[in-house]
């Protein structure tokens, strides 16, 4: 291996015995062999290893290498696209959000395992899936005693680093040193006898501030100087503001009737523009002393922290827009006592989500009249991103809210259809659905009642009559969840054939 | 109220201060008013209150009374049928399995909330659903200090009894006294701050042996002398034996490669003939020192206990066939150290199911080429029974196995279809599918790979070519989970119209 001479940026490697492991990114990438399973840091375009995968993509131009790539979630720095284009990614789990990788998934070139984000490391630990041969982990520092300090995400890094045969650490000297101490690394014991996870509030610290691995398994250290990508957050608009207002009104009623305290319950919000905008809206709400127990903190979380509305935020990653990135990273120390980053199997753990009674806010791609939700598959077949953590939270939360705009594709698609073309969340896991038009509170309702409330409150007027007509004709056939099976996907087929889900009545009969 | 004079069968009421609350079943039934929410003991036709609901059905012939009836799960003694026929049940949750009630659900007369069985009491506790006005709990005894000893099931009884305004206790002097001490009643604390559930193995006892309620809320005590209904278990056949053998072979391979110990992991098995038969098959397996952490113990659990294969069994109820009932109840004391009955929110709790890494075996009504499972809805619309605890276990288990015969209705329906007509369990929650024809190990596979393995291993020959043809044409259209949407339910529609899902090739194109 080519050795790299330590320089000033090596100050972050405080265990001098490891200096000899510093190599170039190309050298480290040379450790990855064809057919390997590689576990890499990175969650919601945040904290991913950068230099080594870039070197691997370069190498693949002349030296074909295909791997199974496991991460926390999506990667920034165009890595999923580059690695897909260069043929490096053969199998990918548990999440992605890259347009080019998406194309290769949908054309069947890349095998993609879309997973509940709390489960990936558990599958590895229990032998359901091969453990990583190599882990590549971005770190803010290596401590005097060899502890790996993660950067802006923890994701599955702790699991990968402890399970992999070989560990490559990328030291990123450009992330704030203030990150050190913000992580809480807890790893559930192997079975058969595992202790309860002793976390009772979002604030609790139950683990170590660093990832501990046997130093001998750190086979290479690479110096990296790339930033995280900025989150591509769209601005809120009238629709997202309306959605936010519906949710605030609803939560106020819950507080008024004594079902929730004024500080609510710990909040989770999915990634993306709508969820971010909804959460930002809480800055104008009457609630105070709120906490978050989520998987990712977007701009909105810092809006709420800055507004004094949010007392504490726990997550697995921080992902920020271009406008907030420098500000938050520059003031990170100010948030020290109000932030913790955890492994995603803890941030999303069913045990904790259920215990805390979390209010979960996730985004639907489409939903149906009975309240089943499709979060992933466009027209039932084509993968958009993945289910992410939405299932971990929706299933086990105290209150599961799904949000979406009532129409998409310039008004040619209704988000509310007779039957979703793919089910990610069944009606059991969907308590409340909100569009810009209104909120459907589905708690305590049977499917036929849910349909009426959903159509009345959430349907776009262009499709409301058609939906009512479908529901009526379905009820005439009977059933707990009445359907007219031969018409269930007629609207989807119409969109495919004509570019529009035909509006009111034109399609029925 | 008419007072009933205490007699010899009152020996089970060891708190003499409660003698004055003894009334007739008719008097107790008179406490139920129209519109009330009633929480009643009973889980899988076991341990339900009997005398009071029968009296209520009688009363309803002349005095219309409609209620919301919440139980643990299904009721025996024909109660769901009688209460449905008499118009008493307006709203029903969280599970049922009665043919007459099913008809009223499917014709839209009764509003039915099909729920994950671990969640019902949590919904009540958090105000998602109104708490019961009255709880009716079958008991084996009331202790000197007023503790209620449940009978053959715990179900949601502890939750109902502690939350209801009024509690009616039915003392059943015909259940074995040996039941006392076999229960472990633990109730999670109200939020915001709740402790972890300190259960680390199926054997652990973490609660009280009785249900504790404020004596003042016990408004009536009724003496009852009815048995539980016998479980309607069909005999195993060649198909169920083949399914069992496939599972044993698979588990042996897992043991051989070190992914499971020879004692396996705690087992859960769903209710019904197939799951019972599969479990019974383990008596002939090479595994030993096994444990169960399940929701119901059927005959098979006692077969395994008697065979010395099972060291310990934890569940929420015992439900036995006519041939095993007297035997097991007569020897109950022999099982004392190897049995515990828990509230269903503990037997099915996501926290515990995940911690223990349970091997879950549940029954599918139909499944599709990508491994999504329908457990509840016939032809997508009509409710059979309900999802029960299958979702609690399948989602959080260490290994989720679904079993079914490859065909139904005399060979006119294939259990394996292009797309399930209703989704209860998404592909994420289905690791292994087994029919009498073979076993599909889906772990680590992407949807297109799952389809190939499922069709090759589980499809009945009469439909295999058609399924392959559908899959091939779907792949030509692309996608992560390719479908031909306009044909997805064509087979279901053919069954509806012709009485048969048209076999190989006759329908495609």
Short mmCIF file of C-alpha atoms in Angstrom, two decimals, chain B residues 165-407:
data_model
loop_
_atom_site.label_atom_id
_atom_site.label_comp_id
_atom_site.label_asym_id
_atom_site.label_seq_id
_atom_site.Cartn_x
_atom_site.Cartn_y
_atom_site.Cartn_z
CA UNK B 165 -66.12 2.42 35.02
CA UNK B 166 -67.81 -0.77 36.20
CA UNK B 167 -66.55 -4.33 36.39
CA UNK B 168 -68.72 -7.45 36.27
CA UNK B 169 -66.95 -10.65 37.30
CA UNK B 170 -68.17 -14.06 36.21
CA UNK B 171 -66.91 -16.73 38.57
CA UNK B 172 -66.56 -19.98 36.67
CA UNK B 173 -66.33 -22.80 39.18
CA UNK B 174 -65.80 -25.36 36.45
CA UNK B 175 -62.36 -24.27 35.38
CA UNK B 176 -59.52 -25.98 37.24
CA UNK B 177 -58.32 -24.21 40.37
CA UNK B 178 -54.86 -25.09 39.17
CA UNK B 179 -55.11 -22.10 36.80
CA UNK B 180 -54.43 -19.84 39.77
CA UNK B 181 -50.82 -18.74 39.69
CA UNK B 182 -50.37 -19.47 35.99
CA UNK B 183 -51.04 -15.88 34.93
CA UNK B 184 -48.54 -13.05 34.83
CA UNK B 185 -50.37 -9.73 34.71
CA UNK B 186 -48.19 -6.79 33.69
CA UNK B 187 -49.65 -3.50 32.54
CA UNK B 188 -47.41 -0.90 30.85
CA UNK B 189 -47.51 2.47 32.57
CA UNK B 190 -49.26 5.46 31.06
CA UNK B 191 -47.08 7.78 29.06
CA UNK B 192 -45.13 10.05 28.93
CA UNK B 193 -42.53 8.06 30.85
CA UNK B 194 -42.91 4.32 30.59
CA UNK B 195 -40.41 1.73 31.70
CA UNK B 196 -39.05 -0.94 29.40
CA UNK B 197 -40.85 -4.28 29.72
CA UNK B 198 -38.34 -6.26 31.73
CA UNK B 199 -38.97 -9.59 30.02
CA UNK B 200 -35.84 -11.25 28.65
CA UNK B 201 -36.95 -14.87 28.16
CA UNK B 202 -40.33 -16.59 27.69
CA UNK B 203 -40.01 -17.92 31.24
CA UNK B 204 -39.69 -14.52 32.93
CA UNK B 205 -42.44 -13.39 35.26
CA UNK B 206 -42.69 -9.63 35.49
CA UNK B 207 -46.13 -8.97 36.95
CA UNK B 208 -48.79 -10.06 39.38
CA UNK B 209 -50.66 -13.36 39.30
CA UNK B 210 -54.04 -11.59 39.49
CA UNK B 211 -55.78 -8.56 37.99
CA UNK B 212 -55.95 -5.81 40.60
CA UNK B 213 -58.92 -3.45 40.52
CA UNK B 214 -60.41 -1.11 43.04
CA UNK B 215 -63.03 -3.31 44.80
CA UNK B 216 -65.58 -0.51 44.56
CA UNK B 217 -65.68 -0.87 40.80
CA UNK B 218 -66.71 -4.52 41.01
CA UNK B 219 -70.43 -3.83 40.68
CA UNK B 220 -71.66 -7.37 40.12
CA UNK B 221 -70.48 -10.95 40.48
CA UNK B 222 -72.20 -13.72 38.53
CA UNK B 223 -71.80 -17.45 38.98
CA UNK B 224 -71.25 -19.32 35.74
CA UNK B 225 -71.04 -23.00 34.91
CA UNK B 226 -70.28 -23.17 31.22
CA UNK B 227 -67.20 -24.67 29.67
CA UNK B 228 -65.09 -23.04 27.02
CA UNK B 229 -66.01 -24.21 23.55
CA UNK B 230 -63.73 -26.77 22.05
CA UNK B 231 -61.43 -25.67 19.30
CA UNK B 232 -62.65 -26.79 15.88
CA UNK B 233 -59.30 -28.19 14.81
CA UNK B 234 -59.27 -30.23 11.64
CA UNK B 235 -56.96 -33.23 11.49
CA UNK B 236 -53.62 -32.83 9.78
CA UNK B 237 -53.35 -34.37 6.32
CA UNK B 238 -50.64 -35.13 3.80
CA UNK B 239 -50.42 -31.47 2.84
CA UNK B 240 -49.95 -30.15 6.38
CA UNK B 241 -47.42 -32.90 7.06
CA UNK B 242 -45.51 -31.89 3.93
CA UNK B 243 -45.56 -28.25 5.04
CA UNK B 244 -44.26 -29.27 8.45
CA UNK B 245 -41.47 -31.33 6.90
CA UNK B 246 -40.38 -28.47 4.66
CA UNK B 247 -40.13 -26.21 7.70
CA UNK B 248 -38.21 -28.75 9.75
CA UNK B 249 -35.75 -29.29 6.88
CA UNK B 250 -35.28 -25.56 6.56
CA UNK B 251 -34.75 -25.04 10.28
CA UNK B 252 -32.27 -27.90 10.36
CA UNK B 253 -30.24 -26.18 7.66
CA UNK B 254 -30.33 -22.97 9.70
CA UNK B 255 -29.06 -24.86 12.75
CA UNK B 256 -26.39 -26.56 10.66
CA UNK B 257 -25.01 -23.25 9.40
CA UNK B 258 -25.03 -21.78 12.90
CA UNK B 259 -27.78 -19.24 12.32
CA UNK B 260 -30.00 -20.87 14.96
CA UNK B 261 -29.28 -22.94 18.08
CA UNK B 262 -30.67 -26.45 18.35
CA UNK B 263 -33.35 -25.11 20.67
CA UNK B 264 -34.25 -22.68 17.86
CA UNK B 265 -35.75 -19.37 19.02
CA UNK B 266 -39.04 -18.92 20.87
CA UNK B 267 -41.81 -20.12 18.57
CA UNK B 268 -45.09 -18.45 17.71
CA UNK B 269 -47.77 -20.24 15.75
CA UNK B 270 -51.05 -18.82 14.53
CA UNK B 271 -54.36 -20.42 15.25
CA UNK B 272 -55.98 -23.06 13.07
CA UNK B 273 -55.48 -26.50 11.64
CA UNK B 274 -52.44 -25.86 9.47
CA UNK B 275 -50.38 -24.03 12.10
CA UNK B 276 -51.38 -26.61 14.73
CA UNK B 277 -50.37 -29.45 12.47
CA UNK B 278 -47.07 -27.81 11.56
CA UNK B 279 -46.23 -27.33 15.21
CA UNK B 280 -47.21 -30.90 16.08
CA UNK B 281 -44.73 -32.02 13.44
CA UNK B 282 -41.91 -30.60 15.55
CA UNK B 283 -42.47 -33.47 18.00
CA UNK B 284 -40.68 -35.63 15.40
CA UNK B 285 -37.94 -33.07 14.79
CA UNK B 286 -34.35 -33.20 16.04
CA UNK B 287 -34.79 -29.93 17.96
CA UNK B 288 -34.94 -29.93 21.74
CA UNK B 289 -35.19 -27.48 24.61
CA UNK B 290 -37.60 -25.39 22.56
CA UNK B 291 -39.77 -22.61 23.98
CA UNK B 292 -42.92 -20.90 22.75
CA UNK B 293 -43.74 -17.22 23.02
CA UNK B 294 -47.07 -17.15 21.27
CA UNK B 295 -50.57 -15.77 21.62
CA UNK B 296 -52.44 -19.07 21.86
CA UNK B 297 -51.54 -22.60 22.85
CA UNK B 298 -53.43 -25.21 20.87
CA UNK B 299 -53.26 -29.01 21.19
CA UNK B 300 -49.88 -29.01 19.46
CA UNK B 301 -48.23 -27.03 22.26
CA UNK B 302 -49.27 -29.69 24.75
CA UNK B 303 -48.11 -32.42 22.34
CA UNK B 304 -44.68 -30.81 22.41
CA UNK B 305 -44.71 -30.28 26.18
CA UNK B 306 -45.72 -33.91 26.67
CA UNK B 307 -43.03 -35.08 24.24
CA UNK B 308 -40.42 -33.24 26.26
CA UNK B 309 -39.55 -31.15 23.20
CA UNK B 310 -40.86 -27.91 24.61
CA UNK B 311 -39.33 -26.59 27.82
CA UNK B 312 -41.71 -23.70 28.32
CA UNK B 313 -44.72 -22.03 26.73
CA UNK B 314 -45.89 -18.44 27.15
CA UNK B 315 -49.15 -17.25 25.58
CA UNK B 316 -52.32 -15.32 26.21
CA UNK B 317 -54.73 -18.25 26.03
CA UNK B 318 -55.20 -22.00 25.92
CA UNK B 319 -57.67 -23.36 23.39
CA UNK B 320 -58.09 -27.10 23.05
CA UNK B 321 -59.94 -29.56 20.89
CA UNK B 322 -62.65 -31.83 22.30
CA UNK B 323 -60.16 -34.70 22.37
CA UNK B 324 -57.52 -32.85 24.40
CA UNK B 325 -59.62 -30.57 26.59
CA UNK B 326 -60.47 -32.85 29.51
CA UNK B 327 -57.01 -34.41 29.52
CA UNK B 328 -55.08 -31.14 29.66
CA UNK B 329 -57.45 -29.42 32.09
CA UNK B 330 -57.27 -32.47 34.34
CA UNK B 331 -53.48 -32.43 34.38
CA UNK B 332 -53.03 -28.67 34.43
CA UNK B 333 -51.04 -28.75 37.66
CA UNK B 334 -48.39 -30.85 35.89
CA UNK B 335 -47.75 -27.97 33.49
CA UNK B 336 -47.54 -25.36 36.24
CA UNK B 337 -43.82 -24.71 35.96
CA UNK B 338 -43.81 -24.74 32.19
CA UNK B 339 -46.71 -22.43 31.34
CA UNK B 340 -47.56 -18.77 31.74
CA UNK B 341 -50.53 -16.78 30.43
CA UNK B 342 -50.07 -13.07 29.82
CA UNK B 343 -52.09 -10.09 28.63
CA UNK B 344 -52.15 -10.07 24.83
CA UNK B 345 -50.42 -6.70 24.71
CA UNK B 346 -47.45 -8.48 26.34
CA UNK B 347 -47.69 -11.83 24.53
CA UNK B 348 -47.79 -9.93 21.22
CA UNK B 349 -45.78 -6.85 22.12
CA UNK B 350 -43.47 -5.59 19.36
CA UNK B 351 -40.84 -4.85 22.01
CA UNK B 352 -40.72 -8.45 23.19
CA UNK B 353 -41.23 -10.12 19.81
CA UNK B 354 -38.25 -8.20 18.43
CA UNK B 355 -36.11 -8.76 21.51
CA UNK B 356 -36.62 -12.52 21.55
CA UNK B 357 -36.08 -12.94 17.80
CA UNK B 358 -39.16 -15.11 17.57
CA UNK B 359 -39.74 -17.64 14.80
CA UNK B 360 -43.27 -16.75 13.68
CA UNK B 361 -45.44 -19.23 11.78
CA UNK B 362 -48.69 -17.78 10.46
CA UNK B 363 -51.26 -18.80 7.90
CA UNK B 364 -51.90 -17.01 4.61
CA UNK B 365 -55.25 -16.94 2.85
CA UNK B 366 -53.46 -16.04 -0.38
CA UNK B 367 -50.02 -14.76 -1.30
CA UNK B 368 -48.56 -13.24 -4.42
CA UNK B 369 -45.50 -13.74 -6.57
CA UNK B 370 -43.63 -11.03 -4.64
CA UNK B 371 -44.48 -12.46 -1.23
CA UNK B 372 -47.22 -10.11 -0.06
CA UNK B 373 -49.77 -11.91 2.08
CA UNK B 374 -53.54 -11.63 2.42
CA UNK B 375 -54.70 -13.13 5.73
CA UNK B 376 -58.19 -11.76 5.94
CA UNK B 377 -60.16 -10.76 2.85
CA UNK B 378 -61.75 -13.30 0.50
CA UNK B 379 -61.51 -11.97 -3.06
CA UNK B 380 -60.27 -8.64 -1.71
CA UNK B 381 -63.56 -7.54 -0.17
CA UNK B 382 -65.12 -10.06 2.20
CA UNK B 383 -63.77 -10.48 5.72
CA UNK B 384 -62.98 -14.01 6.84
CA UNK B 385 -61.84 -13.57 10.48
CA UNK B 386 -59.27 -10.84 11.00
CA UNK B 387 -55.55 -10.18 11.04
CA UNK B 388 -55.29 -11.20 14.68
CA UNK B 389 -51.77 -11.25 16.05
CA UNK B 390 -50.12 -12.26 12.79
CA UNK B 391 -48.95 -8.69 12.13
CA UNK B 392 -47.54 -8.24 15.63
CA UNK B 393 -45.40 -11.31 15.12
CA UNK B 394 -44.59 -11.22 11.40
CA UNK B 395 -43.35 -7.62 11.50
CA UNK B 396 -41.13 -7.94 14.52
CA UNK B 397 -40.04 -11.57 14.48
CA UNK B 398 -36.53 -12.79 13.79
CA UNK B 399 -37.89 -15.13 11.14
CA UNK B 400 -41.35 -14.77 9.61
CA UNK B 401 -42.80 -17.88 7.97
CA UNK B 402 -46.18 -18.02 6.23
CA UNK B 403 -47.85 -21.32 5.42
CA UNK B 404 -50.79 -22.29 3.24
CA UNK B 405 -51.93 -25.05 0.93
CA UNK B 406 -51.22 -24.25 -2.70
CA UNK B 407 -54.86 -24.52 -3.74
#
